[in-house]
Short mmCIF file of C-alpha atoms in Angstrom, two decimals:
data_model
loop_
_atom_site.label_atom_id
_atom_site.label_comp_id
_atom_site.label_asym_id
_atom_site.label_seq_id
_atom_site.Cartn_x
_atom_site.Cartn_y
_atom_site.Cartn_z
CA UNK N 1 -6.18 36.76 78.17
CA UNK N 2 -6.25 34.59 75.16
CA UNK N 3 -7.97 35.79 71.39
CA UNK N 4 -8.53 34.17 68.02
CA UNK N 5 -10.00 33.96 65.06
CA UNK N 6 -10.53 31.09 63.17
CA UNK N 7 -12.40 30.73 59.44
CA UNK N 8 -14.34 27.80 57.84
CA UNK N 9 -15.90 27.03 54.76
CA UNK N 10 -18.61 24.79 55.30
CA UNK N 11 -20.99 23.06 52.58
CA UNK N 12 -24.66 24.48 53.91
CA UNK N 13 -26.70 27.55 53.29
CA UNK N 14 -26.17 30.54 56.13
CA UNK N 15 -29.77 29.35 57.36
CA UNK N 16 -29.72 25.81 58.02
CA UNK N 17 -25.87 26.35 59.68
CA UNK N 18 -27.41 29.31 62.00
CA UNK N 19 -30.34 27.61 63.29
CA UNK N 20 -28.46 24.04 63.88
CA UNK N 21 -25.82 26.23 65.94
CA UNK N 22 -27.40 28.92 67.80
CA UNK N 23 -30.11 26.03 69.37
CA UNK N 24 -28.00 24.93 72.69
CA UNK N 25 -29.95 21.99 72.76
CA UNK N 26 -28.18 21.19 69.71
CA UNK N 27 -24.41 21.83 71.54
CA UNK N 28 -24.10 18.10 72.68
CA UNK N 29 -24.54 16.63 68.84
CA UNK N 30 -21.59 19.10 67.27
CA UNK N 31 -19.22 20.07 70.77
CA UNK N 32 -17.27 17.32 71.71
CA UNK N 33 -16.26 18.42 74.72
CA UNK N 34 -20.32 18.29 75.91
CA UNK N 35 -21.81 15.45 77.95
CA UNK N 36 -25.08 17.41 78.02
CA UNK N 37 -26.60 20.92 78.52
CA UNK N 38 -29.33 21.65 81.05
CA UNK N 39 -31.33 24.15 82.63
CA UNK N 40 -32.16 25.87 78.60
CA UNK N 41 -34.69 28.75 78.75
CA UNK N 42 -37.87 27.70 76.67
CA UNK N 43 -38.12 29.23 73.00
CA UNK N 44 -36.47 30.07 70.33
CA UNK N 45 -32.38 30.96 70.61
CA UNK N 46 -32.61 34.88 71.82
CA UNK N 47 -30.35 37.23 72.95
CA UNK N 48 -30.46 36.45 76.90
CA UNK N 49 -31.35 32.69 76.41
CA UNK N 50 -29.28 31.10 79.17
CA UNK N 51 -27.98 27.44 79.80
CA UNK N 52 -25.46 25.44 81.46
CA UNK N 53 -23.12 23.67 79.63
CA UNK N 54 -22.45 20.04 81.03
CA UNK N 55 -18.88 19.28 80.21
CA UNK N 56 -16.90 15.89 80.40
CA UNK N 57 -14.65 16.65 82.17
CA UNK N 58 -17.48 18.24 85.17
CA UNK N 59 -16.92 21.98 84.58
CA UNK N 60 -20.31 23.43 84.39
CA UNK N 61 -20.11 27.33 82.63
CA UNK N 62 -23.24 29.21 82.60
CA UNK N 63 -24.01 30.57 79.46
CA UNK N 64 -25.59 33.06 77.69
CA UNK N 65 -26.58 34.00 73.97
CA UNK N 66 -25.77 38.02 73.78
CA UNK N 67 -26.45 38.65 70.02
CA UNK N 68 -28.51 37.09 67.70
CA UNK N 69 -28.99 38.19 64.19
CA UNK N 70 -30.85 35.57 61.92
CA UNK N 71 -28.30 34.15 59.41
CA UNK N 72 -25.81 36.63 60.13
CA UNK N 73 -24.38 36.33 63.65
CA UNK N 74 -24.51 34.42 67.04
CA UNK N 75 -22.61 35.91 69.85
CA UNK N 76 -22.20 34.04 73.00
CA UNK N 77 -20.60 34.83 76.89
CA UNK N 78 -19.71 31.66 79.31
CA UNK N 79 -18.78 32.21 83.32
CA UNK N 80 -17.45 29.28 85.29
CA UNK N 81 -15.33 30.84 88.61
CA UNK N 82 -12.52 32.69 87.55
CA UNK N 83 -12.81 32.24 83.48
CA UNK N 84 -14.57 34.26 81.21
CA UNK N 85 -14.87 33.05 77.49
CA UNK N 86 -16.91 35.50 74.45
CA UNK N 87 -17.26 33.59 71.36
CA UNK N 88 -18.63 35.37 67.91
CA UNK N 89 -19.90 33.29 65.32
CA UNK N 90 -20.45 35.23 61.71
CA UNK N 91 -22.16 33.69 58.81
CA UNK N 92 -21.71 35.16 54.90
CA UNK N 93 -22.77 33.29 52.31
CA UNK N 94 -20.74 31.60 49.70
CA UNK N 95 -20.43 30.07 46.33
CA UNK N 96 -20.34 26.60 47.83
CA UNK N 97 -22.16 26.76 51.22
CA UNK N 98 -21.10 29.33 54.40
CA UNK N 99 -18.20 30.94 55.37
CA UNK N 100 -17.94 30.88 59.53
CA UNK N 101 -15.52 32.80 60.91
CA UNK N 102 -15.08 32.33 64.68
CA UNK N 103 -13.56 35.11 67.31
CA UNK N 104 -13.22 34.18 70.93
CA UNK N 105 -11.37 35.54 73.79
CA UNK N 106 -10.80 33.15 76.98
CA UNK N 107 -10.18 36.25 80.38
CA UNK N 108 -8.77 34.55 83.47
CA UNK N 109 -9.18 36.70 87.11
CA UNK N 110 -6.60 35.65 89.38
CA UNK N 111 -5.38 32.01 89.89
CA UNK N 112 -7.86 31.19 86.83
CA UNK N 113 -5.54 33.34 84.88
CA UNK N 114 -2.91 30.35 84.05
CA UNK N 115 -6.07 28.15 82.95
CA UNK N 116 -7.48 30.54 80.62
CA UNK N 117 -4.47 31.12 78.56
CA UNK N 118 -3.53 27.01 78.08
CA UNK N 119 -7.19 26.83 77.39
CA UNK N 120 -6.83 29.39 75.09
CA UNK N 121 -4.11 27.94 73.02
CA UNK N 122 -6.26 24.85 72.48
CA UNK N 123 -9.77 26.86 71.91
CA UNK N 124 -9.27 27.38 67.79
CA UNK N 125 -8.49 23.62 67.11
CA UNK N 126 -11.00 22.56 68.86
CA UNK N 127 -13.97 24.90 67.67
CA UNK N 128 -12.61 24.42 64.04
CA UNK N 129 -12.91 20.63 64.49
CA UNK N 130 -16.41 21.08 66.59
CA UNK N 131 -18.01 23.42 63.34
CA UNK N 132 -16.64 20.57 61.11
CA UNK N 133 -18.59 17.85 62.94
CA UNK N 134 -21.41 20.02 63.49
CA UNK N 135 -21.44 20.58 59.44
CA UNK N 136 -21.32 16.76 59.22
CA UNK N 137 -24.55 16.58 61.49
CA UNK N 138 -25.95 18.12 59.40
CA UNK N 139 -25.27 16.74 56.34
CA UNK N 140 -26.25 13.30 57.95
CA UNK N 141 -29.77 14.89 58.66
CA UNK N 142 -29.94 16.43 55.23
CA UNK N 143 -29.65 12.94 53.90
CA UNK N 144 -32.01 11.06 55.99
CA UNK N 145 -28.93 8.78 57.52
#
């Protein structure tokens, strides 16, 4: 099993961060490791919204929003064989935009064990790099570019 925590301060209000990130069709602008997402449940992002996350390299987790508290929190599960991965996204308001800080946990069963904990060690540079772009998505939008 693999944990972190990562923080970022990030130049939006809580609102316009939580909405751009807890939409999945959103995922492919912000996550660089995304080719696409498919099969998204219809609505609004709600705890139990599912999707599958298209990745470029071809693993395919099914995922699922758990928690959902406007402006406040996203929580978020992902299954693909023997990896498990929980990600926690928490949103307080700042001076100068958001604070995010990020907690995840990648669980390997069995041979998926080994997998999980490299993946793991790369997990909080990547997501710190991924909120950054997503931040300058939106700051692209923001400005009509």
């Amino acid at each position: 099993m693999s944990t972190f925590t990562i923080i970022v301060d990030l130049p939006h209000a809580p609102a316009d961060l939580f909405r751009f990130l807890a939409d999945p069709r959103n995922r492919p602008l912000w996550q660089t490791s995304l080719r696409a997402v498919t099969d998204v449940d219809g609505g609004d992002p709600h705890p139990g919204m599912q999707w599958r996350d298209v990745t470029k390299v071809g693993i395919k987790p099914w995922m699922e929003l758990t928690e959902v508290v406007p402006y406040r929190v996203i929580s978020e599960s992902g299954t693909w064989h023997g990896v498990d991965g929980l990600l926690t996204l928490r949103f307080l308001k700042t001076s100068s935009g958001t604070r995010v800080t990020a907690e995840g946990r990648l669980i390997g069963h069995g041979p998926f064990a080994l997998a999980a904990s490299v993946s793991g060690r790369w997990a909080p540079e990547t997501i710190r790099k991924d909120l950054l772009r997503a931040s300058d998505v939106l700051s692209e939008r923001q400005t009509g570019q």
